[in-house]
Coordinates of C-alpha atoms in Angstrom, one line a residue:
X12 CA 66.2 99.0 110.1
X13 CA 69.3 101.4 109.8
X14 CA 72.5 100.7 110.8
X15 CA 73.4 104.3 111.7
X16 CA 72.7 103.0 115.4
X17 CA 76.2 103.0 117.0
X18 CA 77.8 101.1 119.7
X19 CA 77.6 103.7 123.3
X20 CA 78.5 103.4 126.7
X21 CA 75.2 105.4 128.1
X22 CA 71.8 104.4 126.5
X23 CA 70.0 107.8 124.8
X24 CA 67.1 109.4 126.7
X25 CA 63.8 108.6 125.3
X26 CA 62.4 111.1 122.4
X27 CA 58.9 111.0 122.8
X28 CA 58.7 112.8 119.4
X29 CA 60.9 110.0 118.0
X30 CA 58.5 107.2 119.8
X31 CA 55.2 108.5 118.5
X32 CA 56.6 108.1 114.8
X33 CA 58.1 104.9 115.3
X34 CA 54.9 103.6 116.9
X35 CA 52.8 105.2 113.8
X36 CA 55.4 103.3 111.4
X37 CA 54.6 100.4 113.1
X38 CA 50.8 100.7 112.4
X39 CA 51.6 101.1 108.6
X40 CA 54.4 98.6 108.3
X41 CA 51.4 96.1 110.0
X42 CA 48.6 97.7 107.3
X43 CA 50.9 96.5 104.5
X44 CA 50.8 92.5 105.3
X45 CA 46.6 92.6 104.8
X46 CA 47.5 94.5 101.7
X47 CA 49.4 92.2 100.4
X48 CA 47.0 90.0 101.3
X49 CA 44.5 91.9 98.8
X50 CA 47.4 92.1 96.0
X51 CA 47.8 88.1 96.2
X52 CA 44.3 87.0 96.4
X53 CA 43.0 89.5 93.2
X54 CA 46.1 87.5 91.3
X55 CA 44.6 83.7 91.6
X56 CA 41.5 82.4 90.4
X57 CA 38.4 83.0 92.5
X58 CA 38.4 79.5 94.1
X59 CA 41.6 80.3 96.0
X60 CA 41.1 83.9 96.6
X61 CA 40.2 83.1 100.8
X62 CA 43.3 80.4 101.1
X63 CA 45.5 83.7 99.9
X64 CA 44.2 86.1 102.3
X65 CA 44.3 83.6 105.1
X66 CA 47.5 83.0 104.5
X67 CA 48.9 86.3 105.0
X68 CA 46.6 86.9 108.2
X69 CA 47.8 84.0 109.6
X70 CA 51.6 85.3 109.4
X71 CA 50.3 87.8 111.6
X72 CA 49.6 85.4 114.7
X73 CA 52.0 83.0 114.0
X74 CA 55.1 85.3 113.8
X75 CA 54.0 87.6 115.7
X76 CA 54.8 84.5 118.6
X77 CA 57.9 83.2 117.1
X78 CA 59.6 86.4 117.4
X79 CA 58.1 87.2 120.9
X80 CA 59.5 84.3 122.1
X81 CA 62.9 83.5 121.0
X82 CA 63.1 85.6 117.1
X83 CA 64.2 88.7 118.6
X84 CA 66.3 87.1 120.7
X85 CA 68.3 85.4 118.1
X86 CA 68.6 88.9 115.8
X87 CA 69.0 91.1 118.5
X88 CA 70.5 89.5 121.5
X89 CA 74.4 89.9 121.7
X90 CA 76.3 87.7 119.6
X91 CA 76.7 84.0 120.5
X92 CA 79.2 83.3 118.3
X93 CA 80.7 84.2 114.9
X94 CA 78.5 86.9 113.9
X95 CA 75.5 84.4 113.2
X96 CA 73.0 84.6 115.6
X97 CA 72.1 86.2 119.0
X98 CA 71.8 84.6 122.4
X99 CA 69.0 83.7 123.8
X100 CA 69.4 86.4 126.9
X101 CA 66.0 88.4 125.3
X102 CA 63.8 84.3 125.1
X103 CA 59.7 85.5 125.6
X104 CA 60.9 89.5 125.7
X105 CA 62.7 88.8 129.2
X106 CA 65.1 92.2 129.7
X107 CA 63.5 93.5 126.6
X108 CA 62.8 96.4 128.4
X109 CA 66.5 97.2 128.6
X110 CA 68.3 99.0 126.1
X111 CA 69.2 97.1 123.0
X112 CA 72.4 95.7 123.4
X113 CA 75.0 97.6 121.0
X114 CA 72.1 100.5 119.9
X115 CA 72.0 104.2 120.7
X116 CA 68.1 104.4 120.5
X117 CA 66.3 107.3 121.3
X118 CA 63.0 105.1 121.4
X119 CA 61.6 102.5 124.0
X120 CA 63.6 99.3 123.5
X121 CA 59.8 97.4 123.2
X122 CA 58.4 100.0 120.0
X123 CA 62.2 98.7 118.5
X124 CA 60.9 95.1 119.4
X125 CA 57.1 95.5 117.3
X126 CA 58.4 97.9 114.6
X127 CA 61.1 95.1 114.1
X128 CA 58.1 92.3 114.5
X129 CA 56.2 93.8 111.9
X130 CA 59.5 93.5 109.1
X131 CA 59.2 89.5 110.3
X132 CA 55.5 89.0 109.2
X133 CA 55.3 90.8 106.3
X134 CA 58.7 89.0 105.5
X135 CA 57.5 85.4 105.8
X136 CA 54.1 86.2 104.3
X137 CA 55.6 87.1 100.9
X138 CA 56.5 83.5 100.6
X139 CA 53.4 82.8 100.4
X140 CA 52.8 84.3 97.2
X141 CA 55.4 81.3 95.6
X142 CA 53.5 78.7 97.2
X143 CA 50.0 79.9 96.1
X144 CA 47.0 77.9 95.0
X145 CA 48.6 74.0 96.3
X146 CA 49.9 74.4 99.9
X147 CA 48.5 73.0 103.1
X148 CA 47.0 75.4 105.2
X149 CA 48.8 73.4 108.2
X150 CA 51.7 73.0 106.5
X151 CA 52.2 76.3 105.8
X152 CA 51.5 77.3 109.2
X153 CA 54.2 74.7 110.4
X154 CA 56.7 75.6 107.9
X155 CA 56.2 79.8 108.6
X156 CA 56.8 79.2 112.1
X157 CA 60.0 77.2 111.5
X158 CA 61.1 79.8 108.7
X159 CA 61.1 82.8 111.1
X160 CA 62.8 81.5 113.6
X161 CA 65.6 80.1 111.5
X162 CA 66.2 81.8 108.6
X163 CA 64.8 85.0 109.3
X164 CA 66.2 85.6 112.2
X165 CA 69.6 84.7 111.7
X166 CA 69.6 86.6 108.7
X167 CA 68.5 89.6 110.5
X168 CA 71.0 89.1 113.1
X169 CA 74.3 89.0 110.2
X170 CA 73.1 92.5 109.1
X171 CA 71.3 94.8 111.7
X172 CA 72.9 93.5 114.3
X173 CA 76.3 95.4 115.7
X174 CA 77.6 91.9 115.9
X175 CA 76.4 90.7 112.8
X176 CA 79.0 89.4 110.3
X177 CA 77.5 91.1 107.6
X178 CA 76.9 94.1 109.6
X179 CA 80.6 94.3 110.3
X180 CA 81.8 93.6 106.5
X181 CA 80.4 96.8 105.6
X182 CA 77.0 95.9 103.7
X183 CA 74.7 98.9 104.3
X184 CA 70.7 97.8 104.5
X185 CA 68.8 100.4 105.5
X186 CA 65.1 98.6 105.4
X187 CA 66.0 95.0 104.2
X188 CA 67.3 94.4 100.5
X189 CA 68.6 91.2 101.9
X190 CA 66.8 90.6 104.8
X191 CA 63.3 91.1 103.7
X192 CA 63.3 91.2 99.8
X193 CA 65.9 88.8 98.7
X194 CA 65.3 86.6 101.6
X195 CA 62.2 86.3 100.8
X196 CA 62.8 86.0 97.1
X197 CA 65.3 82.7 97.5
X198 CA 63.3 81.7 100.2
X199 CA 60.4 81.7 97.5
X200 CA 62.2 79.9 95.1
X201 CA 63.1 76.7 97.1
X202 CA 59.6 76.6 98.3
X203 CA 57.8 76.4 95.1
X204 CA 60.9 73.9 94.0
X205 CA 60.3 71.6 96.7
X206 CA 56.5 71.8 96.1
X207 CA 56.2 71.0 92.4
X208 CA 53.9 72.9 89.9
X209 CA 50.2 73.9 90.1
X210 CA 48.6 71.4 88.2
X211 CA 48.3 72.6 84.7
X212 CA 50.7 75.2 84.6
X213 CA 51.7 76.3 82.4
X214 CA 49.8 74.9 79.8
X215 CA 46.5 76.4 81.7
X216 CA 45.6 79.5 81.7
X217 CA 45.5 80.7 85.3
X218 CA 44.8 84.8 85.1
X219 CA 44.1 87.0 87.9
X220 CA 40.3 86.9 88.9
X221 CA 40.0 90.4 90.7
X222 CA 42.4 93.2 89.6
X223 CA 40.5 96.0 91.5
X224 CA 41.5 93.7 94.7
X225 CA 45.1 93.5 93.8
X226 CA 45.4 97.2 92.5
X227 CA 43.6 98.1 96.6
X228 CA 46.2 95.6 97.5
X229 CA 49.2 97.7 96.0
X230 CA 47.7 100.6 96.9
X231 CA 47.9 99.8 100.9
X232 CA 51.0 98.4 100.3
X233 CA 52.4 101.7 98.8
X234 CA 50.6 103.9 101.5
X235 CA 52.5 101.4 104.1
X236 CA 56.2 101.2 102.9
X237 CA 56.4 104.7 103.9
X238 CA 56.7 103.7 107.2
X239 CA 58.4 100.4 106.4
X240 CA 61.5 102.4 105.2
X241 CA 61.6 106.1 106.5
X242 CA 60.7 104.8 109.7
X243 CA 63.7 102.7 109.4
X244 CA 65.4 106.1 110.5
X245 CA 64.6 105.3 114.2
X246 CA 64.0 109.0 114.6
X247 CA 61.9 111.8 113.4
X248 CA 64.2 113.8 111.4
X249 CA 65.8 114.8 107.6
X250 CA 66.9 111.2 107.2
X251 CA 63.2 109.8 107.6
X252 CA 61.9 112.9 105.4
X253 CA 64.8 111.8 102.9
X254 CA 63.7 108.4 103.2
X255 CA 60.4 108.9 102.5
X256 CA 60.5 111.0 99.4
X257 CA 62.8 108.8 98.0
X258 CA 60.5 105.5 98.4
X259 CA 58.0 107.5 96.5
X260 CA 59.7 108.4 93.8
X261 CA 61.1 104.8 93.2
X262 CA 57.4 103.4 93.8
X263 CA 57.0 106.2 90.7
X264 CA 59.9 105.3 88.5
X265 CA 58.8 101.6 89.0
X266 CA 55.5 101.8 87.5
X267 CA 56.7 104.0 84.6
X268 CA 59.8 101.7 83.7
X269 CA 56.9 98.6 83.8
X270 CA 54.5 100.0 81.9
X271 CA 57.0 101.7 79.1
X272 CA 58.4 98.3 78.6
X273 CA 55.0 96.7 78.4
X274 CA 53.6 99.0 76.2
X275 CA 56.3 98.1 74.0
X276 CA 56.2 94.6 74.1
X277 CA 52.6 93.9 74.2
X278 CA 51.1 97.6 72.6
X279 CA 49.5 97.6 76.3
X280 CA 49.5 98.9 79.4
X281 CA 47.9 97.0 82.0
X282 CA 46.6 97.8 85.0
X283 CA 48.5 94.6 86.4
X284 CA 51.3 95.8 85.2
X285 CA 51.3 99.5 87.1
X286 CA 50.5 97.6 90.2
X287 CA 53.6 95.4 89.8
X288 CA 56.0 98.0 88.2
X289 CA 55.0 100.1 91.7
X290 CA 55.9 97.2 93.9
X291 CA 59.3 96.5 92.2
X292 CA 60.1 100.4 92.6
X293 CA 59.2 99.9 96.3
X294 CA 61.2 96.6 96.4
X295 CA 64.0 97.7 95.0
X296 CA 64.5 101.2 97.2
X297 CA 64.2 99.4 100.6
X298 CA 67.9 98.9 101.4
X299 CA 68.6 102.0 99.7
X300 CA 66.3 104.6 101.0
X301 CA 68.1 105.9 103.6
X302 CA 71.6 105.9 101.7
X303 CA 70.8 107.5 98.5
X304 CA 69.4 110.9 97.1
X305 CA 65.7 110.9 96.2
X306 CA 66.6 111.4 92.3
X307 CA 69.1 108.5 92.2
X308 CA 65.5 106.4 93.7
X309 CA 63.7 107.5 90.4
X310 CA 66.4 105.6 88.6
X311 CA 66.6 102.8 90.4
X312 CA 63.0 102.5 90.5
X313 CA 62.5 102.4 86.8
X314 CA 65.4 100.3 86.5
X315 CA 64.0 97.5 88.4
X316 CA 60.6 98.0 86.5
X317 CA 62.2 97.2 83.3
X318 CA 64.6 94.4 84.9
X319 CA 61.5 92.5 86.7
X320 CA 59.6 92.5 84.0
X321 CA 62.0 90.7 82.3
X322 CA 62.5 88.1 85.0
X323 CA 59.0 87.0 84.3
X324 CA 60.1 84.9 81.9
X325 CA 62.4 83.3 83.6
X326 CA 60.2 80.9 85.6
X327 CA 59.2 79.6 82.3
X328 CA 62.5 79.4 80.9
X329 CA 63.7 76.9 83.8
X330 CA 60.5 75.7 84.5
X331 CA 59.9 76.5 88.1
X332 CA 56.6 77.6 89.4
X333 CA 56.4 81.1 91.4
X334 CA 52.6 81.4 90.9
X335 CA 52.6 85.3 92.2
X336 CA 56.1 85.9 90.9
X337 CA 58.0 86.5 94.6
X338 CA 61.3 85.7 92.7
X339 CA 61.4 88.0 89.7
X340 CA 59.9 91.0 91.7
X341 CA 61.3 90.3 95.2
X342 CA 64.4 89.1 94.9
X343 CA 65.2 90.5 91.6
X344 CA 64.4 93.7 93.0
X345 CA 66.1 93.6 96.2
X346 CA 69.7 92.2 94.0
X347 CA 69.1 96.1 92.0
X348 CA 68.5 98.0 95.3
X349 CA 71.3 96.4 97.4
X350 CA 73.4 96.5 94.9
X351 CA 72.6 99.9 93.9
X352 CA 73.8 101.5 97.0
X353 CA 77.4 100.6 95.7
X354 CA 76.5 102.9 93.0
X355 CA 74.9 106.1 94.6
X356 CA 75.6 105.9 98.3
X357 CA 76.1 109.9 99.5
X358 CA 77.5 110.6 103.2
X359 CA 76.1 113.8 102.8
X360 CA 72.4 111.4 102.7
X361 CA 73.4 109.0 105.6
X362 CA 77.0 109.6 107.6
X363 CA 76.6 106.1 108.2
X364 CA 78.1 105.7 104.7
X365 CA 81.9 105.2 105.2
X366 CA 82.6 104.6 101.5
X367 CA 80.9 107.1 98.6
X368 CA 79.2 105.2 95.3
X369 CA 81.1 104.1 92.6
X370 CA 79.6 106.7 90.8
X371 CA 80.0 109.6 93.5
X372 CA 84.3 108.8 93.2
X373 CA 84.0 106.3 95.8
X374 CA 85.3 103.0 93.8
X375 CA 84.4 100.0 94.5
X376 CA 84.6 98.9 98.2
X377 CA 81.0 99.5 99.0
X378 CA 79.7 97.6 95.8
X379 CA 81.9 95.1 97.3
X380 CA 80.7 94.9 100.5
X381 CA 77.2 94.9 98.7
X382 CA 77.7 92.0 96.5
X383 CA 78.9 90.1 99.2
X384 CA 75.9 90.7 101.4
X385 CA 73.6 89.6 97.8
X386 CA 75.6 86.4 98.0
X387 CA 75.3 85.3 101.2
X388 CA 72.0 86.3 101.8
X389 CA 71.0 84.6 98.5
X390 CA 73.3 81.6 99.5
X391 CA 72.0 81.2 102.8
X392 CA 68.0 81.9 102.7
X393 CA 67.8 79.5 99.9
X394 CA 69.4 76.3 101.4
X395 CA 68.0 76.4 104.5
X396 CA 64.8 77.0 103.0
X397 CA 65.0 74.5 100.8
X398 CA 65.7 71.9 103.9
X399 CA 63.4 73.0 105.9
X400 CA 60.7 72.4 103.1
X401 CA 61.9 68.8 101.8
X402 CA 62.2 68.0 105.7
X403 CA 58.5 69.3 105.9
X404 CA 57.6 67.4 102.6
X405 CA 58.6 64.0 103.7
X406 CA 56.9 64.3 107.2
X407 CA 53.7 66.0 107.4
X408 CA 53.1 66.8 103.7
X409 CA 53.0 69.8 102.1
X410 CA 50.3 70.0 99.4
X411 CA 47.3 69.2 98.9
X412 CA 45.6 66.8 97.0
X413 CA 45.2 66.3 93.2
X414 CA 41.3 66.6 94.2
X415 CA 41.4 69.5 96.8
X416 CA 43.8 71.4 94.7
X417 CA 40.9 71.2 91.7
X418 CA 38.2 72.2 94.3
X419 CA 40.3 75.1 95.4
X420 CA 41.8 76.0 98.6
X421 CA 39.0 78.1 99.7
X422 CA 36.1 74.9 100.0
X423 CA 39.0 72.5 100.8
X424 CA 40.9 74.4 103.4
X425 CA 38.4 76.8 105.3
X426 CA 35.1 75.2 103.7
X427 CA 34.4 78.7 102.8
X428 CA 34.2 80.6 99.5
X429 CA 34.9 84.0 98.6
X430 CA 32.2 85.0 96.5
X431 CA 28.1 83.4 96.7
X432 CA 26.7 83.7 93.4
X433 CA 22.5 84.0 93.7
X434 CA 20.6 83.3 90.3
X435 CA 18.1 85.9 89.8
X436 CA 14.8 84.7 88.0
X437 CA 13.9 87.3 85.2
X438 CA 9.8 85.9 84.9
X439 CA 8.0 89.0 86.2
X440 CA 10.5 92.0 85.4
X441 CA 9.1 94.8 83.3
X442 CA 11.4 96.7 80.7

């Protein structure tokens, strides 16, 4: 979501050109949340493979109600105070048919409201990926449900929002460094904190059972974040083109800066590791895509390949458990992109950019305003996270069982398994 959109006194007529993308960039931003479900549930073992991919399906329903009713509201509405969080004037979509208060939008105010929605569920189901293989299926439920209405949208409301502190600090975010990738990220991290280890780990081996379905899985996610960031644009136009092009290329530089370093390290280069070097790329352009050149995107791409990578290792350095990795590519990524855009931010991309890069002989005031936003995003999705999880933990529970975690999510979850195994009798074959 751009914040080109400036404050006007007459709303912008309606650009049907301008709706029909927005409205396909919905479609793809929703396509990427059942391709993450693929990604996650080729990277744990069979037995949890269904519990994975429900996970993120359920996101769908259950955000796609939080922010119906009072989510958009509380990102979008007009400020109720402090640049925190909106009013509760837009509560079930009520005068969501209105302009959106402070935004020139040549688009229906209601395609804003589900291209925005579709940010919020892919958002929360990221989480799940830190949480994988030991969570209730009701408790996560419960706890996504809470999430999106208070950390999410808050969060979205500090920097998309004309009134939003953030917004008004200067931090530019064109398709969520901080609201989607590190929120999720920190957001990860106090999750798996508050829920403890998978049993085993790490002195279990606990590989990936189906890399086809997570390589499909990066592959739909890919195809998607097209629309995720150039349609952050809001309109049909060079920005979106830029925007596009320059996602690509940082999907591009991502894989090769993984792979390069991988090959070094390990005298391979895996196939797990060119689906994850593609989705740190991807990570780590999203706030930047629409404020930087697409060659500056093959840099950062790479970059974040390399740094990612690295940040593997650091869950067993400190010994927490992110079972899919949310913080090292996630967060990690989106602290490289944000911060990034301090670096390479052109006018001549975006005239939403008041201050040039660092680089481009613009010092530092927009690095500033960058870090800052890293900060308090960082700051803020982690502690409320974190209480919302140990408030969860001591009233309905969070995990499950020593027993159902060994039977696996799938059986003790959905009673359900991913894969039926029939034994063939060989008596009677010929050869």
């Amino acid at each position: 979501m751009t914040t080109t959109m400036l404050l006007l006194s007459d709303p912008a007529p309606i650009d049907t050109g301008n709706t029909a993308w927005i409205i396909v960039c919905t479609a793809l931003v929703l396509l990427m949340t059942p391709g993450l479900a693929f990604f996650y549930a080729g990277m744990v073992r069979s037995k949890h493979a269904l519990g994975m991919i429900m996970q993120s399906f359920v996101t769908i329903a259950v955000v796609s109600v939080t922010w119906s009713v009072v989510g958009y509201s509380l990102a979008f509405d007009r400020d109720a105070g402090g640049g925190l969080v909106g009013g509760l004037h837009l509560v079930g979509l009520t005068h969501a048919e209105v302009a959106v208060p402070g935004m020139n939008l040549t688009v229906p105010p209601l395609a804003f409201v589900a291209f925005q929605l579709m940010f919020a569920i892919l958002t929360a189901a990221l989480i799940s990926g830190a949480s994988a293989d030991r969570m209730r299926f009701g408790a996560f439920v419960t706890f996504i449900a809470v999430w999106s209405v208070l950390v999410y949208a808050p969060l979205a409301h500090w920097t998309w929002s004309p009134d939003g502190w953030l917004n008004k600090a200067g931090l530019l975010d064109f398709a969520g460094g901080t609201v989607v990738e590190i929120c999720s990220g920190a957001s990860a991290l106090a999750l798996a904190l508050v829920l403890g280890p998978r049993r085993g780990w790490p002195r279990e081996m606990m590989a990936p059972h189906n890399l086809p379905l997570t390589l499909l899985g990066a592959g739909l996610l890919w195809f998607g974040w097209i629309g995720f960031n150039a349609g952050s644009a809001l309109t049909a136009g060079t920005l979106a083109a830029s925007a596009a092009l320059a996602t690509h290329l940082s999907g591009v530089g991502g894989m090769i800066g993984w792979l390069a370093l991988e090959k070094k390290l390990t005298g391979k280069a895996t196939t797990l590791g060119g689906a994850s070097g593609a989705v740190a790329g991807l990570v780590a352009i999203t706030p930047a895509a629409g404020f930087i050149s697409p060659m500056p995107a093959l840099l950062v791409g790479a970059i974040a390949g390399v740094v990612c990578l690295f940040a593997i290792r650091l869950k067993f350095r400190f010994r927490y458990d992110d079972s899919l990795d949310v913080v090292a590519v996630h967060y990690v990524g989106g602290v490289i992109g944000t911060l990034f855009i301090g670096l390479f931010a052109a006018a001549a991309v975006n005239p939403a950019v008041r201050h040039q890069g660092l680089l481009l002989g613009g010092g530092l005031v927009q690095l500033g305003h960058q870090a800052l936003g890293v900060l308090a995003a960082s700051a803020f999705a982690f502690a409320a996270t974190y209480l919302i999880a140990r408030v969860l933990r001591a009233t309905i529970g969070l995990r499950v069982g020593p027993d159902e975690e060994t039977e696996g999510l799938d059986s003790s979850q959905h009673a359900e398994t991913a894969y039926e195994f029939t034994a063939t009798s060989s008596i009677g074959r010929t050869h």
